[in-house]
Coordinates of C-alpha atoms in Angstrom, one line a residue:
Chain A
D23 CA -13.4 2.5 13.5
V24 CA -10.4 0.0 12.7
K25 CA -6.9 1.2 13.6
V26 CA -3.1 0.5 12.8
T27 CA -0.9 2.8 14.8
Q28 CA 2.8 3.3 14.6
S29 CA 5.1 4.4 17.2
S30 CA 6.7 7.2 15.6
R31 CA 5.9 9.7 12.5
Y32 CA 9.3 11.0 12.3
L33 CA 12.5 9.4 13.4
V34 CA 16.1 10.4 13.2
K35 CA 18.6 8.0 13.8
R36 CA 22.6 7.7 13.0
T37 CA 24.4 5.3 10.8
G38 CA 25.2 2.2 12.7
E39 CA 22.3 2.5 15.4
K40 CA 20.1 -0.3 15.8
V41 CA 16.2 1.1 15.2
F42 CA 12.8 -0.4 16.3
L43 CA 9.8 0.6 14.4
E44 CA 6.5 -0.5 16.1
C45 CA 3.2 -1.2 14.7
V46 CA -0.1 -2.2 16.6
Q47 CA -3.4 -2.9 14.9
D48 CA -6.5 -3.5 17.0
M49 CA -8.6 -5.5 14.4
D50 CA -7.7 -9.1 15.1
H51 CA -5.9 -9.3 11.9
E52 CA -3.8 -12.4 11.1
N53 CA -1.6 -11.0 8.7
M54 CA 0.5 -7.8 9.1
F55 CA 2.9 -6.3 6.5
W56 CA 5.7 -3.9 6.4
Y57 CA 6.4 -1.7 3.5
R58 CA 9.0 1.0 2.6
Q59 CA 7.7 3.9 0.2
D60 CA 10.2 5.8 -1.9
P61 CA 9.0 8.5 -4.5
G62 CA 9.0 7.0 -8.1
L63 CA 9.0 3.4 -6.7
G64 CA 5.9 3.1 -4.8
L65 CA 5.6 0.7 -2.3
R66 CA 7.9 -2.4 -1.7
L67 CA 7.3 -5.2 0.5
I68 CA 9.8 -5.6 3.2
Y69 CA 8.5 -8.3 5.6
F70 CA 5.0 -10.1 5.8
S71 CA 3.8 -12.0 9.1
Y72 CA 0.8 -14.3 8.9
D73 CA 0.8 -15.4 12.1
V74 CA 2.2 -14.8 15.7
K75 CA 6.0 -15.9 15.3
M76 CA 5.8 -16.5 11.7
K77 CA 7.1 -14.3 8.9
E78 CA 7.9 -14.1 5.4
K79 CA 10.4 -12.3 3.4
G80 CA 9.2 -9.6 1.0
D81 CA 11.1 -8.1 -2.0
I82 CA 13.7 -6.0 -0.1
P83 CA 14.4 -7.7 3.2
E84 CA 18.1 -7.2 3.0
G85 CA 19.2 -5.1 6.2
Y86 CA 16.1 -5.5 7.9
S87 CA 14.4 -8.0 10.2
V88 CA 11.0 -8.4 12.0
S89 CA 9.3 -9.8 15.4
R90 CA 6.1 -10.7 16.0
E91 CA 5.4 -12.0 19.4
K92 CA 1.8 -10.8 19.8
K93 CA -1.0 -11.0 17.2
E94 CA -1.5 -7.2 17.2
R95 CA 1.9 -6.1 17.2
F96 CA 4.6 -6.3 14.5
S97 CA 8.2 -4.7 14.9
L98 CA 10.4 -3.9 12.0
I99 CA 14.1 -3.7 13.1
L100 CA 17.1 -2.1 11.3
E101 CA 20.1 -4.0 12.7
S102 CA 22.6 -1.4 11.9
A103 CA 20.8 1.7 10.1
S104 CA 22.4 3.2 7.0
T105 CA 21.8 6.2 5.1
N106 CA 20.1 4.2 2.4
Q107 CA 17.3 3.2 4.7
T108 CA 16.0 6.6 5.1
S109 CA 12.5 6.5 3.7
M110 CA 8.9 6.0 4.8
Y111 CA 7.8 3.0 6.5
L112 CA 4.3 1.9 6.2
C113 CA 2.8 -0.7 8.4
A114 CA -0.6 -2.6 7.4
S115 CA -2.8 -5.5 8.3
S116 CA -5.4 -7.6 6.9
S117 CA -7.4 -10.5 7.5
S118 CA -7.3 -13.7 5.7
G119 CA -9.0 -15.6 3.0
T120 CA -9.8 -12.6 0.2
G121 CA -9.4 -10.1 2.9
L122 CA -5.6 -10.6 2.8
W123 CA -5.8 -8.1 0.1
E124 CA -8.0 -5.6 1.7
Q125 CA -4.9 -4.1 3.6
Y126 CA -5.1 -1.2 6.3
F127 CA -2.6 1.2 6.5
G128 CA -1.0 3.1 9.4
P129 CA 0.1 6.7 8.9
G130 CA 3.7 5.8 8.3
T131 CA 6.8 6.3 10.0
R132 CA 9.5 9.0 8.2
L133 CA 13.1 7.5 9.0
T134 CA 15.9 9.8 8.3
V135 CA 19.4 8.2 9.0
T136 CA 22.2 10.7 9.1
Chain B
A12 CA 7.5 -10.5 -15.9
Q13 CA 4.6 -9.5 -13.9
S14 CA 4.0 -5.8 -13.3
V15 CA 1.7 -3.0 -12.8
T16 CA 1.8 0.5 -14.5
Q17 CA 0.6 3.5 -13.8
P18 CA 1.9 5.6 -16.8
D19 CA 1.1 9.2 -15.2
I20 CA 3.5 10.4 -12.5
H21 CA 1.4 13.6 -11.9
I22 CA -2.0 15.0 -13.1
T23 CA -3.4 18.3 -12.2
V24 CA -7.3 19.0 -12.7
S25 CA -9.6 21.5 -12.2
E26 CA -12.0 21.1 -9.3
G27 CA -15.5 19.9 -10.8
A28 CA -13.9 18.2 -13.9
S29 CA -13.8 14.7 -14.7
L30 CA -10.7 12.3 -13.6
E31 CA -9.4 9.4 -15.0
L32 CA -6.2 7.4 -13.7
R33 CA -4.5 4.8 -15.6
C34 CA -3.6 1.5 -14.4
N35 CA -2.2 -1.3 -16.7
Y36 CA -0.9 -4.7 -15.5
S37 CA 0.8 -7.6 -17.2
Y38 CA 0.1 -10.8 -15.6
G39 CA -0.6 -14.2 -17.0
A40 CA -4.1 -14.6 -15.6
T41 CA -6.4 -11.7 -14.4
P42 CA -5.1 -10.7 -11.2
Y43 CA -7.1 -9.5 -8.4
L44 CA -7.2 -5.4 -8.8
F45 CA -7.1 -2.7 -6.4
W46 CA -7.0 1.3 -5.9
Y47 CA -5.7 2.8 -2.8
V48 CA -5.3 6.4 -2.3
Q49 CA -3.1 8.2 0.2
S50 CA -4.2 11.6 1.4
P51 CA -1.2 14.0 2.7
G52 CA 0.4 12.5 5.8
Q53 CA -1.9 9.5 5.8
G54 CA -1.3 5.9 5.3
L55 CA -3.1 4.2 2.5
Q56 CA -6.9 3.9 2.3
L57 CA -8.4 1.1 -0.1
L58 CA -10.8 2.9 -2.4
L59 CA -12.2 -0.1 -4.3
K60 CA -11.6 -3.7 -5.5
Y61 CA -12.3 -6.2 -8.4
F62 CA -12.4 -9.8 -8.0
S63 CA -15.1 -11.1 -10.3
G64 CA -18.3 -10.3 -12.0
D65 CA -19.4 -6.7 -13.0
T66 CA -16.3 -5.2 -14.6
L67 CA -17.4 -1.9 -13.5
V68 CA -16.8 -1.3 -9.7
Q69 CA -18.2 1.2 -7.4
G70 CA -16.0 2.3 -4.6
I71 CA -15.7 5.0 -1.6
K72 CA -15.7 8.7 -2.0
G73 CA -17.6 8.6 -5.5
F74 CA -14.7 6.6 -7.3
E75 CA -15.4 3.9 -9.7
A76 CA -13.0 1.8 -11.9
E77 CA -13.5 -0.4 -14.7
F78 CA -11.6 -3.8 -15.8
K79 CA -11.1 -4.2 -19.4
R80 CA -9.6 -7.6 -20.0
S81 CA -8.6 -6.9 -24.1
Q82 CA -6.6 -3.8 -22.5
S83 CA -5.2 -5.2 -19.2
S84 CA -6.6 -2.3 -17.9
F85 CA -8.2 -1.1 -14.4
N86 CA -8.6 2.8 -14.6
L87 CA -10.1 4.9 -12.1
R88 CA -12.6 7.5 -12.7
K89 CA -14.4 10.3 -10.7
P90 CA -17.0 12.4 -12.5
S91 CA -16.5 15.3 -10.7
V92 CA -13.4 16.1 -8.7
H93 CA -13.3 17.9 -5.4
W94 CA -10.5 19.6 -3.8
S95 CA -10.2 16.9 -1.0
D96 CA -9.4 14.4 -3.6
A97 CA -5.9 16.1 -4.1
A98 CA -3.7 12.8 -3.0
E99 CA -1.6 10.1 -4.3
Y100 CA -3.2 7.3 -5.9
F101 CA -1.8 3.7 -6.2
C102 CA -3.3 0.9 -8.5
A103 CA -2.3 -2.5 -7.0
V104 CA -2.8 -6.3 -8.3
A105 CA -2.5 -9.5 -6.4
P106 CA -2.0 -12.6 -8.4
R107 CA -5.1 -14.8 -8.3
G108 CA -4.3 -18.4 -6.9
G109 CA -0.7 -18.1 -6.9
A110 CA 1.8 -19.2 -4.3
T111 CA 2.7 -15.5 -3.5
N112 CA 0.5 -13.6 -0.9
K113 CA 1.9 -10.1 -2.0
L114 CA -0.1 -7.1 -3.2
I115 CA 2.1 -5.6 -5.9
F116 CA 2.1 -1.7 -6.0
G117 CA 2.5 0.5 -9.1
T118 CA 4.4 3.5 -8.8
G119 CA 1.4 5.8 -7.9
T120 CA 0.0 9.1 -9.8
L121 CA 0.2 12.4 -7.9
L122 CA -3.4 14.4 -8.3
A123 CA -3.4 18.0 -7.9
V124 CA -6.7 19.7 -7.8
Q125 CA -6.8 23.5 -8.7
P126 CA -9.5 25.9 -7.9

């Protein structure tokens, strides 16, 4: 059974803190994604990685960075958390070719910044 | 502008009734089309996809969707809804042959199922 895991289901951080969200997939997928999900806005892509050490900005990269040192792991970093980054964060992975669009999602991390 | 629209934010159906969730897209060429489902407390799961060929596609959990080029639509259907179908449903599109690698998601339709 394919699996994408995220390090925390719930996280509470203070404004200004540096926050790390971790994602691990066990499917040997080339592509990994970070989305944020907000009510009424659907999913918005933050960053995407198509290979180790490679990354591409999504629609809303401001205030975020990512790291992919190993194929199975993709980290999202909030350099200085702000209250407007309170959201649900979803990680996904997919293979290449037309498999790129068939994304497997983790359960999400609900982040609250106070 | 390229977009995907789910006009219904929230739908309630009775268990055993039929279901249709609407999705419309606005793209220059027919994109790849997808439906994902998010059950409470879980990530998204792919229900079905359309790349080409037969415009009626079958998915998991008894769902199907029909691509209608003339209406730029890809509506999701199920003939008889079960209580476990209560979830949020997202339509998504991907540009065909474009430079972007992104999936574009609609804003979702929340389905409630009443006994």
